[in-house]
Amino acid sequence: MSGITAITMPKFGLSMTEGKIVGWSKREGDEVNVGDDLVDIETTKITNAFESPVKGVLRRHIAKRDEDLPVGALIAVVADAKTADAEIDEFVARFQAEFSVDQDNSGAPAAPEPKTIETNGQRIRYLDLGSGEGAPVVFIHGFGGDLNNWLFTQPAIAAHHRTLAIDLPGHGGSSKDAPATIAELAAAVSNTLAELSVARAHLVGHSLGAAIALQMGLTNPAQVASLTLIAPAGLSETIDGDFIAGMVEADRRKTLEPVLQKLFVNKSLVSRDMIEEFIKFKRLDGAKAALSAIAAANFRDAKQSVIFLPRLGELPMPVQIIAGAKDEILAPPDVAYLPTKIAFHSLEASGHMPHMERAAEVNALIEDFVDRSA
C-alpha cells in the first residue's frame, strides 16, 4: 500500500486543535497536483483552502461536509488510479483503528505563547518561534492586524529559522497609546529588535507593515538582511478609503463583515470567529483611537502619506515583492517602475492577504529568498 497517501486534517497555526470541512474543491476520481486546492477548512481564526501535498487521484472523501475533526484525522485518500478499492478500504480501516486524538496529543509540547517586552515606555507583544543560525525572520503585520495574521506562515518558516512576529503599537496585545507615522512605527519595531538583542533580521512586512519595513531598510540598512514586501503600502498614491474608514469605525458583525471581505478574493474565508475576534479587539481601551490616529497619519482621504517608490533603488539589501493580482485595497505596483534588481511575484486568485490565501506559495517564496539572502 505504499502508493496510498493519507490526507489528514492540517494544523493551521499553533492553537488549532480541530477544523470543520466546509466544502470539497475536488471530487472523488479527480486528478490532483501538488498545490491544487483540495478542501476548504474552517478554524476558529479563518476558513482556508487546504492545498494538496501530493500528486495523484483523489480516491476517497473520508470527511463529510460540515464535519468537525481533530488535527491529524484522516479526511481523504490519494492514490494512483490502479490501486484497488480493497487496498484503500484496508488502508482507511487501519488508519482509523490506529489514530487516537489522545495518543496524538499526549506528550506534545504546549503551544508557545506570545510574550511582552517594554521598550521606550511601551508594551510590545511578540511571538518567538523556532531556532537557527543567522539573522532571524521578523514578521510585521498590516493596519488593523496582529501577529496572528502570520498563523499560516510563521510556523512554516520557524521549521528552519528563528522567527519573531510583532504586534505593532496600537494593535493586538501591544500598548494602545501608539505612535502613528510610519517613521515612528518603524522606530518602535527597531527599538523592539534592539531590546531583544536582534542586531540584524530578514523583515517580512504586509501592507502597512511592508511600508514600515521599507522605512527601516532606508534609515537603518545595517539592521536589515533582506526585505519581503507583501501587498505593500507606500508604493502608490492611493488606497481604498472605504476599507480604512471601515476598519476604524465598524464595530458590529453586519458592518464589519463586508469590510473584512475586501481583503480576500474568496469572501467565504472570512469566518464568524474572525469577525468576533476583531470586534473584541476594537472594544479594548484605546484600540479605536490608535487605529484612527494611524489612519489619519498615513491614509488620510484615501491617499498614502509616504511614497517609497522613487527610493527603492537606494535599498542595499535584497528585496522581493509579493502581491495579490486581485487586491482590492492597494493596487499592485507597476513592474515597469520597479528597479530591475527587485524580484516581483504576482499571485493569481489572491487579494490583499496572499499569505493567508496562498500560504504555501508565499511560504516557499519567503523560505527560498531568506536562504539565498543569508
Short mmCIF file of the C-alpha atoms (twelve columns), coordinates in Angstrom:
data_MODEL
# 
_entry.id   MODEL 
# 
loop_
_atom_site.group_PDB 
_atom_site.id 
_atom_site.type_symbol 
_atom_site.label_atom_id 
_atom_site.label_alt_id 
_atom_site.label_comp_id 
_atom_site.label_asym_id 
_atom_site.label_seq_id 
_atom_site.Cartn_x 
_atom_site.Cartn_y 
_atom_site.Cartn_z 
_atom_site.pdbx_PDB_model_num 
ATOM 1   C CA . MET A 1   0.000   0.000  0.000   1 
ATOM 2   C CA . SER A 2   2.999   2.283  -0.471  1 
ATOM 3   C CA . GLY A 3   1.245   4.251  -3.241  1 
ATOM 4   C CA . ILE A 4   -1.577  5.400  -0.966  1 
ATOM 5   C CA . THR A 5   -1.332  8.801  0.733   1 
ATOM 6   C CA . ALA A 6   -3.393  9.817  3.753   1 
ATOM 7   C CA . ILE A 7   -4.686  13.389 3.609   1 
ATOM 8   C CA . THR A 8   -5.170  14.481 7.193   1 
ATOM 9   C CA . MET A 9   -6.693  17.485 8.942   1 
ATOM 10  C CA . PRO A 10  -3.911  20.103 8.803   1 
ATOM 11  C CA . LYS A 11  -2.802  22.313 11.671  1 
ATOM 12  C CA . PHE A 12  -3.280  25.965 10.666  1 
ATOM 13  C CA . GLY A 13  -1.451  27.811 13.406  1 
ATOM 14  C CA . LEU A 14  -0.195  26.658 16.757  1 
ATOM 15  C CA . SER A 15  -3.508  26.943 18.600  1 
ATOM 16  C CA . MET A 16  -5.613  24.912 16.156  1 
ATOM 17  C CA . THR A 17  -6.891  21.628 17.564  1 
ATOM 18  C CA . GLU A 18  -9.722  20.841 15.134  1 
ATOM 19  C CA . GLY A 19  -11.280 22.042 11.898  1 
ATOM 20  C CA . LYS A 20  -14.565 21.824 10.016  1 
ATOM 21  C CA . ILE A 21  -14.921 20.630 6.433   1 
ATOM 22  C CA . VAL A 22  -16.643 23.497 4.613   1 
ATOM 23  C CA . GLY A 23  -16.578 22.005 1.140   1 
ATOM 24  C CA . TRP A 24  -14.504 19.918 -1.231  1 
ATOM 25  C CA . SER A 25  -12.857 21.576 -4.254  1 
ATOM 26  C CA . LYS A 26  -12.072 18.204 -5.832  1 
ATOM 27  C CA . ARG A 27  -14.456 15.304 -6.377  1 
ATOM 28  C CA . GLU A 28  -13.674 11.651 -5.864  1 
ATOM 29  C CA . GLY A 29  -11.918 10.450 -9.001  1 
ATOM 30  C CA . ASP A 30  -10.398 13.844 -9.860  1 
ATOM 31  C CA . GLU A 31  -6.701  14.060 -10.609 1 
ATOM 32  C CA . VAL A 32  -4.876  16.402 -8.223  1 
ATOM 33  C CA . ASN A 33  -1.468  18.033 -8.399  1 
ATOM 34  C CA . VAL A 34  0.725   19.410 -5.636  1 
ATOM 35  C CA . GLY A 35  -0.679  22.825 -4.695  1 
ATOM 36  C CA . ASP A 36  -4.197  22.278 -6.041  1 
ATOM 37  C CA . ASP A 37  -6.959  23.497 -3.753  1 
ATOM 38  C CA . LEU A 38  -8.351  20.341 -2.186  1 
ATOM 39  C CA . VAL A 39  -10.819 21.361 0.501   1 
ATOM 40  C CA . ASP A 40  -11.942 24.460 2.426   1 
ATOM 41  C CA . ILE A 41  -11.431 24.089 6.175   1 
ATOM 42  C CA . GLU A 42  -12.884 26.391 8.811   1 
ATOM 43  C CA . THR A 43  -10.950 27.068 12.011  1 
ATOM 44  C CA . THR A 44  -11.586 29.482 14.855  1 
ATOM 45  C CA . LYS A 45  -9.375  32.008 13.014  1 
ATOM 46  C CA . ILE A 46  -10.291 31.718 9.354   1 
ATOM 47  C CA . THR A 47  -11.658 29.494 6.659   1 
ATOM 48  C CA . ASN A 48  -8.747  28.444 4.470   1 
ATOM 49  C CA . ALA A 49  -8.213  26.382 1.365   1 
ATOM 50  C CA . PHE A 50  -6.023  23.340 2.030   1 
ATOM 51  C CA . GLU A 51  -3.756  22.525 -0.881  1 
ATOM 52  C CA . SER A 52  -2.898  19.001 -1.955  1 
ATOM 53  C CA . PRO A 53  0.568   17.949 -0.738  1 
ATOM 54  C CA . VAL A 54  0.802   15.196 -3.363  1 
ATOM 55  C CA . LYS A 55  0.012   14.321 -6.972  1 
ATOM 56  C CA . GLY A 56  -2.410  11.510 -7.736  1 
ATOM 57  C CA . VAL A 57  -6.098  10.691 -7.900  1 
ATOM 58  C CA . LEU A 58  -8.437  11.711 -5.099  1 
ATOM 59  C CA . ARG A 59  -9.830  8.252  -4.455  1 
ATOM 60  C CA . ARG A 60  -11.858 8.797  -1.323  1 
ATOM 61  C CA . HIS A 61  -13.518 11.593 0.680   1 
ATOM 62  C CA . ILE A 62  -13.406 10.366 4.260   1 
ATOM 63  C CA . ALA A 63  -14.629 13.556 5.929   1 
ATOM 64  C CA . LYS A 64  -18.062 14.859 5.057   1 
ATOM 65  C CA . ARG A 65  -19.211 18.444 4.587   1 
ATOM 66  C CA . ASP A 66  -19.763 20.291 7.930   1 
ATOM 67  C CA . GLU A 67  -17.944 17.541 9.845   1 
ATOM 68  C CA . ASP A 68  -15.654 18.657 12.694  1 
ATOM 69  C CA . LEU A 69  -12.473 16.627 13.050  1 
ATOM 70  C CA . PRO A 70  -9.326  16.889 15.173  1 
ATOM 71  C CA . VAL A 71  -5.937  17.793 13.739  1 
ATOM 72  C CA . GLY A 72  -4.342  14.693 12.264  1 
ATOM 73  C CA . ALA A 73  -7.630  12.900 11.500  1 
ATOM 74  C CA . LEU A 74  -7.988  11.244 8.107   1 
ATOM 75  C CA . ILE A 75  -10.043 13.404 5.723   1 
ATOM 76  C CA . ALA A 76  -9.222  11.912 2.298   1 
ATOM 77  C CA . VAL A 77  -7.109  9.381  0.448   1 
ATOM 78  C CA . VAL A 78  -4.984  9.991  -2.660  1 
ATOM 79  C CA . ALA A 79  -3.605  7.090  -4.680  1 
ATOM 80  C CA . ASP A 80  -2.932  6.190  -8.291  1 
ATOM 81  C CA . ALA A 81  -5.788  5.044  -10.471 1 
ATOM 82  C CA . LYS A 82  -4.581  1.425  -10.490 1 
ATOM 83  C CA . THR A 83  -4.805  0.915  -6.736  1 
ATOM 84  C CA . ALA A 84  -7.618  -1.483 -5.946  1 
ATOM 85  C CA . ASP A 85  -10.587 -0.272 -3.879  1 
ATOM 86  C CA . ALA A 86  -9.989  -3.126 -1.460  1 
ATOM 87  C CA . GLU A 87  -6.490  -1.822 -0.727  1 
ATOM 88  C CA . ILE A 88  -7.865  1.625  0.010   1 
ATOM 89  C CA . ASP A 89  -10.563 0.183  2.264   1 
ATOM 90  C CA . GLU A 90  -7.885  -1.701 4.202   1 
ATOM 91  C CA . PHE A 91  -5.705  1.434  4.431   1 
ATOM 92  C CA . VAL A 92  -8.589  3.527  5.778   1 
ATOM 93  C CA . ALA A 93  -9.622  0.883  8.303   1 
ATOM 94  C CA . ARG A 94  -6.079  0.527  9.629   1 
ATOM 95  C CA . PHE A 95  -5.570  4.322  9.861   1 
ATOM 96  C CA . GLN A 96  -8.829  4.812  11.749  1 
ATOM 97  C CA . ALA A 97  -8.032  1.972  14.116  1 
ATOM 98  C CA . GLU A 98  -4.571  3.349  14.920  1 
ATOM 99  C CA . PHE A 99  -5.496  7.029  15.110  1 
ATOM 100 C CA . SER A 100 -6.150  8.358  18.572  1 
ATOM 101 C CA . VAL A 101 -6.601  12.022 19.444  1 
ATOM 102 C CA . ASP A 102 -5.415  11.386 22.998  1 
ATOM 103 C CA . GLN A 103 -2.419  9.458  21.769  1 
ATOM 104 C CA . ASP A 104 -1.704  12.114 19.147  1 
ATOM 105 C CA . ASN A 105 -1.705  14.880 21.740  1 
ATOM 106 C CA . SER A 106 -0.081  13.073 24.667  1 
ATOM 107 C CA . GLY A 107 3.335   14.364 25.475  1 
ATOM 108 C CA . ALA A 108 3.116   17.079 22.841  1 
ATOM 109 C CA . PRO A 109 4.738   20.315 23.950  1 
ATOM 110 C CA . ALA A 110 2.341   23.128 24.740  1 
ATOM 111 C CA . ALA A 111 1.972   25.719 22.011  1 
ATOM 112 C CA . PRO A 112 4.359   28.638 22.605  1 
ATOM 113 C CA . GLU A 113 2.639   31.710 23.971  1 
ATOM 114 C CA . PRO A 114 3.344   35.322 22.977  1 
ATOM 115 C CA . LYS A 115 5.454   37.374 25.375  1 
ATOM 116 C CA . THR A 116 5.665   41.088 26.046  1 
ATOM 117 C CA . ILE A 117 8.590   43.443 26.344  1 
ATOM 118 C CA . GLU A 118 8.840   47.058 27.481  1 
ATOM 119 C CA . THR A 119 10.653  49.477 25.217  1 
ATOM 120 C CA . ASN A 120 10.575  53.258 25.383  1 
ATOM 121 C CA . GLY A 121 7.647   53.115 27.775  1 
ATOM 122 C CA . GLN A 122 5.549   50.903 25.520  1 
ATOM 123 C CA . ARG A 123 4.483   47.301 25.894  1 
ATOM 124 C CA . ILE A 124 5.126   45.266 22.759  1 
ATOM 125 C CA . ARG A 125 3.741   41.741 22.324  1 
ATOM 126 C CA . TYR A 126 5.694   39.279 20.216  1 
ATOM 127 C CA . LEU A 127 5.805   35.562 19.407  1 
ATOM 128 C CA . ASP A 128 9.237   33.953 19.206  1 
ATOM 129 C CA . LEU A 129 9.273   30.615 17.331  1 
ATOM 130 C CA . GLY A 130 11.978  28.368 16.004  1 
ATOM 131 C CA . SER A 131 15.739  28.488 16.152  1 
ATOM 132 C CA . GLY A 132 18.640  28.574 13.791  1 
ATOM 133 C CA . GLU A 133 21.882  30.241 12.974  1 
ATOM 134 C CA . GLY A 134 21.934  33.549 11.184  1 
ATOM 135 C CA . ALA A 135 19.583  36.501 11.200  1 
ATOM 136 C CA . PRO A 136 16.032  35.721 12.356  1 
ATOM 137 C CA . VAL A 137 12.937  36.354 10.243  1 
ATOM 138 C CA . VAL A 138 10.734  39.142 11.633  1 
ATOM 139 C CA . PHE A 139 7.060   39.448 10.621  1 
ATOM 140 C CA . ILE A 140 5.307   42.854 10.675  1 
ATOM 141 C CA . HIS A 141 1.523   42.812 10.134  1 
ATOM 142 C CA . GLY A 142 -0.655  45.379 8.411   1 
ATOM 143 C CA . PHE A 143 -3.157  48.036 9.528   1 
ATOM 144 C CA . GLY A 144 -5.704  46.587 11.967  1 
ATOM 145 C CA . GLY A 145 -3.963  43.205 12.097  1 
ATOM 146 C CA . ASP A 146 -1.883  41.447 14.703  1 
ATOM 147 C CA . LEU A 147 0.721   38.691 14.963  1 
ATOM 148 C CA . ASN A 148 -1.972  36.052 14.368  1 
ATOM 149 C CA . ASN A 149 -2.111  37.175 10.721  1 
ATOM 150 C CA . TRP A 150 1.003   35.032 10.262  1 
ATOM 151 C CA . LEU A 151 -0.567  31.822 11.601  1 
ATOM 152 C CA . PHE A 152 -0.054  30.022 8.251   1 
ATOM 153 C CA . THR A 153 3.435   31.413 7.695   1 
ATOM 154 C CA . GLN A 154 5.376   31.803 10.929  1 
ATOM 155 C CA . PRO A 155 5.231   28.121 11.986  1 
ATOM 156 C CA . ALA A 156 6.329   27.039 8.483   1 
ATOM 157 C CA . ILE A 157 9.322   29.393 8.387   1 
ATOM 158 C CA . ALA A 158 10.143  28.572 12.026  1 
ATOM 159 C CA . ALA A 159 10.882  24.992 10.994  1 
ATOM 160 C CA . HIS A 160 14.303  26.199 9.779   1 
ATOM 161 C CA . HIS A 161 14.777  29.701 11.228  1 
ATOM 162 C CA . ARG A 162 14.254  31.696 14.374  1 
ATOM 163 C CA . THR A 163 11.191  33.863 13.763  1 
ATOM 164 C CA . LEU A 164 9.606   36.800 15.576  1 
ATOM 165 C CA . ALA A 165 6.093   38.112 14.906  1 
ATOM 166 C CA . ILE A 166 5.394   41.507 16.461  1 
ATOM 167 C CA . ASP A 167 2.182   43.299 17.372  1 
ATOM 168 C CA . LEU A 168 2.673   46.863 16.198  1 
ATOM 169 C CA . PRO A 169 1.943   49.630 18.729  1 
ATOM 170 C CA . GLY A 170 -1.803  50.268 18.767  1 
ATOM 171 C CA . HIS A 171 -2.567  46.691 17.699  1 
ATOM 172 C CA . GLY A 172 -3.119  43.258 19.269  1 
ATOM 173 C CA . GLY A 173 -1.598  42.945 22.714  1 
ATOM 174 C CA . SER A 174 0.742   45.944 22.425  1 
ATOM 175 C CA . SER A 175 0.216   49.345 24.055  1 
ATOM 176 C CA . LYS A 176 -2.591  51.396 22.546  1 
ATOM 177 C CA . ASP A 177 -1.007  54.822 23.205  1 
ATOM 178 C CA . ALA A 178 0.645   54.347 19.862  1 
ATOM 179 C CA . PRO A 179 2.948   56.382 17.685  1 
ATOM 180 C CA . ALA A 180 1.209   56.970 14.403  1 
ATOM 181 C CA . THR A 181 3.511   57.756 11.494  1 
ATOM 182 C CA . ILE A 182 5.368   55.128 9.509   1 
ATOM 183 C CA . ALA A 183 8.686   56.546 10.715  1 
ATOM 184 C CA . GLU A 184 7.556   56.356 14.356  1 
ATOM 185 C CA . LEU A 185 6.234   52.814 13.955  1 
ATOM 186 C CA . ALA A 186 9.480   51.782 12.248  1 
ATOM 187 C CA . ALA A 187 11.422  53.221 15.189  1 
ATOM 188 C CA . ALA A 188 9.238   51.212 17.576  1 
ATOM 189 C CA . VAL A 189 9.968   47.957 15.684  1 
ATOM 190 C CA . SER A 190 13.674  48.802 15.522  1 
ATOM 191 C CA . ASN A 191 13.765  49.503 19.266  1 
ATOM 192 C CA . THR A 192 11.935  46.231 19.947  1 
ATOM 193 C CA . LEU A 193 14.519  44.264 17.978  1 
ATOM 194 C CA . ALA A 194 17.344  46.031 19.815  1 
ATOM 195 C CA . GLU A 195 15.689  45.202 23.147  1 
ATOM 196 C CA . LEU A 196 15.529  41.548 22.030  1 
ATOM 197 C CA . SER A 197 19.236  41.693 21.092  1 
ATOM 198 C CA . VAL A 198 18.457  41.177 17.393  1 
ATOM 199 C CA . ALA A 199 21.128  43.130 15.531  1 
ATOM 200 C CA . ARG A 200 20.079  42.109 12.022  1 
ATOM 201 C CA . ALA A 201 16.917  40.487 10.638  1 
ATOM 202 C CA . HIS A 202 15.107  39.429 7.483   1 
ATOM 203 C CA . LEU A 203 11.986  41.606 7.510   1 
ATOM 204 C CA . VAL A 204 8.692   40.309 6.122   1 
ATOM 205 C CA . GLY A 205 6.063   43.042 6.120   1 
ATOM 206 C CA . HIS A 206 2.449   43.075 4.967   1 
ATOM 207 C CA . SER A 207 0.688   46.219 3.733   1 
ATOM 208 C CA . LEU A 208 1.387   48.912 6.368   1 
ATOM 209 C CA . GLY A 209 3.956   46.523 7.829   1 
ATOM 210 C CA . ALA A 210 5.735   46.451 4.462   1 
ATOM 211 C CA . ALA A 211 5.952   50.252 4.443   1 
ATOM 212 C CA . ILE A 212 7.411   50.090 7.951   1 
ATOM 213 C CA . ALA A 213 9.959   47.513 6.758   1 
ATOM 214 C CA . LEU A 214 10.861  49.788 3.827   1 
ATOM 215 C CA . GLN A 215 11.398  52.693 6.236   1 
ATOM 216 C CA . MET A 216 13.716  50.504 8.349   1 
ATOM 217 C CA . GLY A 217 15.630  49.414 5.242   1 
ATOM 218 C CA . LEU A 218 16.246  53.033 4.255   1 
ATOM 219 C CA . THR A 219 17.030  54.509 7.677   1 
ATOM 220 C CA . ASN A 220 18.866  51.608 9.276   1 
ATOM 221 C CA . PRO A 221 20.086  49.267 6.493   1 
ATOM 222 C CA . ALA A 222 22.626  47.578 8.768   1 
ATOM 223 C CA . GLN A 223 19.688  46.110 10.728  1 
ATOM 224 C CA . VAL A 224 18.002  44.619 7.634   1 
ATOM 225 C CA . ALA A 225 19.326  41.492 5.898   1 
ATOM 226 C CA . SER A 226 16.513  41.322 3.327   1 
ATOM 227 C CA . LEU A 227 13.029  42.672 2.668   1 
ATOM 228 C CA . THR A 228 9.971   40.662 1.662   1 
ATOM 229 C CA . LEU A 229 7.131   43.085 0.972   1 
ATOM 230 C CA . ILE A 230 3.662   41.523 0.765   1 
ATOM 231 C CA . ALA A 231 0.876   43.656 -0.757  1 
ATOM 232 C CA . PRO A 232 2.985   46.653 0.262   1 
ATOM 233 C CA . ALA A 233 1.743   50.095 1.194   1 
ATOM 234 C CA . GLY A 234 3.978   53.032 0.309   1 
ATOM 235 C CA . LEU A 235 4.428   52.266 -3.392  1 
ATOM 236 C CA . SER A 236 1.419   54.070 -4.866  1 
ATOM 237 C CA . GLU A 237 -0.556  57.206 -4.126  1 
ATOM 238 C CA . THR A 238 -3.989  55.823 -3.334  1 
ATOM 239 C CA . ILE A 239 -5.565  53.270 -1.017  1 
ATOM 240 C CA . ASP A 240 -9.156  52.082 -0.567  1 
ATOM 241 C CA . GLY A 241 -10.511 54.797 1.723   1 
ATOM 242 C CA . ASP A 242 -13.737 52.906 2.467   1 
ATOM 243 C CA . PHE A 243 -11.697 49.988 3.781   1 
ATOM 244 C CA . ILE A 244 -9.599  52.217 6.043   1 
ATOM 245 C CA . ALA A 245 -12.705 54.002 7.376   1 
ATOM 246 C CA . GLY A 246 -14.469 50.679 7.909   1 
ATOM 247 C CA . MET A 247 -11.537 49.237 9.865   1 
ATOM 248 C CA . VAL A 248 -11.689 52.251 12.181  1 
ATOM 249 C CA . GLU A 249 -15.448 52.718 12.537  1 
ATOM 250 C CA . ALA A 250 -17.184 49.358 12.003  1 
ATOM 251 C CA . ASP A 251 -17.860 47.606 15.302  1 
ATOM 252 C CA . ARG A 252 -20.712 45.202 14.552  1 
ATOM 253 C CA . ARG A 253 -20.832 41.994 12.579  1 
ATOM 254 C CA . LYS A 254 -23.170 43.420 9.957   1 
ATOM 255 C CA . THR A 255 -20.922 46.406 9.216   1 
ATOM 256 C CA . LEU A 256 -17.543 44.716 9.734   1 
ATOM 257 C CA . GLU A 257 -18.067 41.599 7.609   1 
ATOM 258 C CA . PRO A 258 -18.106 43.413 4.227   1 
ATOM 259 C CA . VAL A 259 -15.016 45.384 5.277   1 
ATOM 260 C CA . LEU A 260 -13.009 42.250 6.088   1 
ATOM 261 C CA . GLN A 261 -14.278 40.539 2.931   1 
ATOM 262 C CA . LYS A 262 -12.483 43.198 0.876   1 
ATOM 263 C CA . LEU A 263 -9.225  41.547 1.995   1 
ATOM 264 C CA . PHE A 264 -9.906  38.286 0.167   1 
ATOM 265 C CA . VAL A 265 -10.819 37.092 -3.305  1 
ATOM 266 C CA . ASN A 266 -12.763 34.236 -1.739  1 
ATOM 267 C CA . LYS A 267 -15.161 36.127 0.544   1 
ATOM 268 C CA . SER A 268 -16.188 32.948 2.333   1 
ATOM 269 C CA . LEU A 269 -12.768 32.817 4.003   1 
ATOM 270 C CA . VAL A 270 -13.975 35.423 6.500   1 
ATOM 271 C CA . SER A 271 -15.298 33.324 9.359   1 
ATOM 272 C CA . ARG A 272 -17.670 34.327 12.136  1 
ATOM 273 C CA . ASP A 273 -14.867 33.871 14.677  1 
ATOM 274 C CA . MET A 274 -12.563 36.166 12.684  1 
ATOM 275 C CA . ILE A 275 -15.169 38.899 12.847  1 
ATOM 276 C CA . GLU A 276 -15.844 38.352 16.542  1 
ATOM 277 C CA . GLU A 277 -12.126 38.497 17.371  1 
ATOM 278 C CA . PHE A 278 -11.751 41.809 15.563  1 
ATOM 279 C CA . ILE A 279 -14.803 43.227 17.334  1 
ATOM 280 C CA . LYS A 280 -13.300 42.106 20.642  1 
ATOM 281 C CA . PHE A 281 -10.065 43.953 19.782  1 
ATOM 282 C CA . LYS A 282 -11.947 47.117 18.800  1 
ATOM 283 C CA . ARG A 283 -13.577 47.180 22.247  1 
ATOM 284 C CA . LEU A 284 -10.239 47.341 24.083  1 
ATOM 285 C CA . ASP A 285 -9.487  50.680 25.698  1 
ATOM 286 C CA . GLY A 286 -7.617  52.872 23.247  1 
ATOM 287 C CA . ALA A 287 -7.806  50.487 20.269  1 
ATOM 288 C CA . LYS A 288 -10.156 52.568 18.136  1 
ATOM 289 C CA . ALA A 289 -8.272  55.797 18.944  1 
ATOM 290 C CA . ALA A 290 -4.977  54.165 17.976  1 
ATOM 291 C CA . LEU A 291 -6.343  52.937 14.633  1 
ATOM 292 C CA . SER A 292 -7.873  56.343 13.974  1 
ATOM 293 C CA . ALA A 293 -4.552  58.107 14.669  1 
ATOM 294 C CA . ILE A 294 -2.585  55.726 12.430  1 
ATOM 295 C CA . ALA A 295 -5.159  56.059 9.635   1 
ATOM 296 C CA . ALA A 296 -5.098  59.862 9.848   1 
ATOM 297 C CA . ALA A 297 -1.302  59.974 9.811   1 
ATOM 298 C CA . ASN A 298 -0.803  57.598 6.876   1 
ATOM 299 C CA . PHE A 299 -4.013  57.154 4.854   1 
ATOM 300 C CA . ARG A 300 -5.989  60.408 5.116   1 
ATOM 301 C CA . ASP A 301 -8.604  60.926 2.379   1 
ATOM 302 C CA . ALA A 302 -7.634  57.659 0.655   1 
ATOM 303 C CA . LYS A 303 -4.109  58.995 -0.009  1 
ATOM 304 C CA . GLN A 304 -0.874  57.484 1.244   1 
ATOM 305 C CA . SER A 305 1.304   59.975 3.101   1 
ATOM 306 C CA . VAL A 306 4.647   58.349 2.283   1 
ATOM 307 C CA . ILE A 307 5.636   57.073 -1.175  1 
ATOM 308 C CA . PHE A 308 8.812   54.999 -1.204  1 
ATOM 309 C CA . LEU A 309 8.739   54.090 -4.904  1 
ATOM 310 C CA . PRO A 310 11.355  56.701 -6.013  1 
ATOM 311 C CA . ARG A 311 13.729  55.487 -3.272  1 
ATOM 312 C CA . LEU A 312 13.620  51.722 -3.898  1 
ATOM 313 C CA . GLY A 313 16.898  51.893 -5.797  1 
ATOM 314 C CA . GLU A 314 18.641  53.142 -2.636  1 
ATOM 315 C CA . LEU A 315 17.972  49.904 -0.760  1 
ATOM 316 C CA . PRO A 316 21.236  47.945 -0.466  1 
ATOM 317 C CA . MET A 317 19.690  44.672 0.692   1 
ATOM 318 C CA . PRO A 318 17.850  42.032 -1.434  1 
ATOM 319 C CA . VAL A 319 14.186  42.925 -1.916  1 
ATOM 320 C CA . GLN A 320 11.213  40.921 -3.194  1 
ATOM 321 C CA . ILE A 321 7.581   41.956 -3.596  1 
ATOM 322 C CA . ILE A 322 4.652   39.523 -3.402  1 
ATOM 323 C CA . ALA A 323 1.291   40.891 -4.499  1 
ATOM 324 C CA . GLY A 324 -2.208  39.534 -4.972  1 
ATOM 325 C CA . ALA A 325 -3.343  40.017 -8.564  1 
ATOM 326 C CA . LYS A 326 -6.860  40.909 -7.387  1 
ATOM 327 C CA . ASP A 327 -6.005  43.185 -4.455  1 
ATOM 328 C CA . GLU A 328 -8.969  45.490 -3.702  1 
ATOM 329 C CA . ILE A 329 -7.158  47.590 -1.072  1 
ATOM 330 C CA . LEU A 330 -3.898  48.521 -2.760  1 
ATOM 331 C CA . ALA A 331 -3.223  48.217 -6.464  1 
ATOM 332 C CA . PRO A 332 -0.122  46.083 -7.109  1 
ATOM 333 C CA . PRO A 333 2.886   48.217 -8.118  1 
ATOM 334 C CA . ASP A 334 3.599   48.740 -11.794 1 
ATOM 335 C CA . VAL A 335 6.550   46.463 -12.537 1 
ATOM 336 C CA . ALA A 336 7.816   48.963 -15.122 1 
ATOM 337 C CA . TYR A 337 8.654   51.380 -12.287 1 
ATOM 338 C CA . LEU A 338 10.468  48.872 -10.091 1 
ATOM 339 C CA . PRO A 339 14.268  48.596 -10.097 1 
ATOM 340 C CA . THR A 340 15.264  45.510 -12.040 1 
ATOM 341 C CA . LYS A 341 17.088  44.093 -9.003  1 
ATOM 342 C CA . ILE A 342 13.763  43.721 -7.144  1 
ATOM 343 C CA . ALA A 343 12.014  40.384 -7.648  1 
ATOM 344 C CA . PHE A 344 8.256   40.710 -8.206  1 
ATOM 345 C CA . HIS A 345 5.726   37.887 -7.764  1 
ATOM 346 C CA . SER A 346 2.058   38.316 -8.648  1 
ATOM 347 C CA . LEU A 347 -0.219  35.582 -7.289  1 
ATOM 348 C CA . GLU A 348 -3.437  34.842 -9.123  1 
ATOM 349 C CA . ALA A 349 -6.603  34.124 -7.154  1 
ATOM 350 C CA . SER A 350 -5.330  36.249 -4.301  1 
ATOM 351 C CA . GLY A 351 -6.352  39.611 -2.892  1 
ATOM 352 C CA . HIS A 352 -4.751  41.728 -0.175  1 
ATOM 353 C CA . MET A 353 -3.821  38.733 2.033   1 
ATOM 354 C CA . PRO A 354 -1.758  36.400 -0.176  1 
ATOM 355 C CA . HIS A 355 -0.004  34.967 2.909   1 
ATOM 356 C CA . MET A 356 -3.415  33.680 4.054   1 
ATOM 357 C CA . GLU A 357 -4.999  32.867 0.689   1 
ATOM 358 C CA . ARG A 358 -1.930  31.323 -0.984  1 
ATOM 359 C CA . ALA A 359 0.069   30.440 2.111   1 
ATOM 360 C CA . ALA A 360 2.051   27.555 0.626   1 
ATOM 361 C CA . GLU A 361 3.291   29.638 -2.322  1 
ATOM 362 C CA . VAL A 362 4.131   32.634 -0.137  1 
ATOM 363 C CA . ASN A 363 5.927   30.475 2.418   1 
ATOM 364 C CA . ALA A 364 8.032   28.876 -0.326  1 
ATOM 365 C CA . LEU A 365 8.952   32.304 -1.728  1 
ATOM 366 C CA . ILE A 366 9.974   33.570 1.715   1 
ATOM 367 C CA . GLU A 367 11.972  30.459 2.611   1 
ATOM 368 C CA . ASP A 368 13.879  30.454 -0.669  1 
ATOM 369 C CA . PHE A 369 14.519  34.211 -0.555  1 
ATOM 370 C CA . VAL A 370 15.761  34.183 3.030   1 
ATOM 371 C CA . ASP A 371 18.069  31.247 2.331   1 
ATOM 372 C CA . ARG A 372 19.530  32.976 -0.737  1 
ATOM 373 C CA . SER A 373 19.925  36.277 1.174   1 
ATOM 374 C CA . ALA A 374 21.692  34.782 4.182   1 
# 
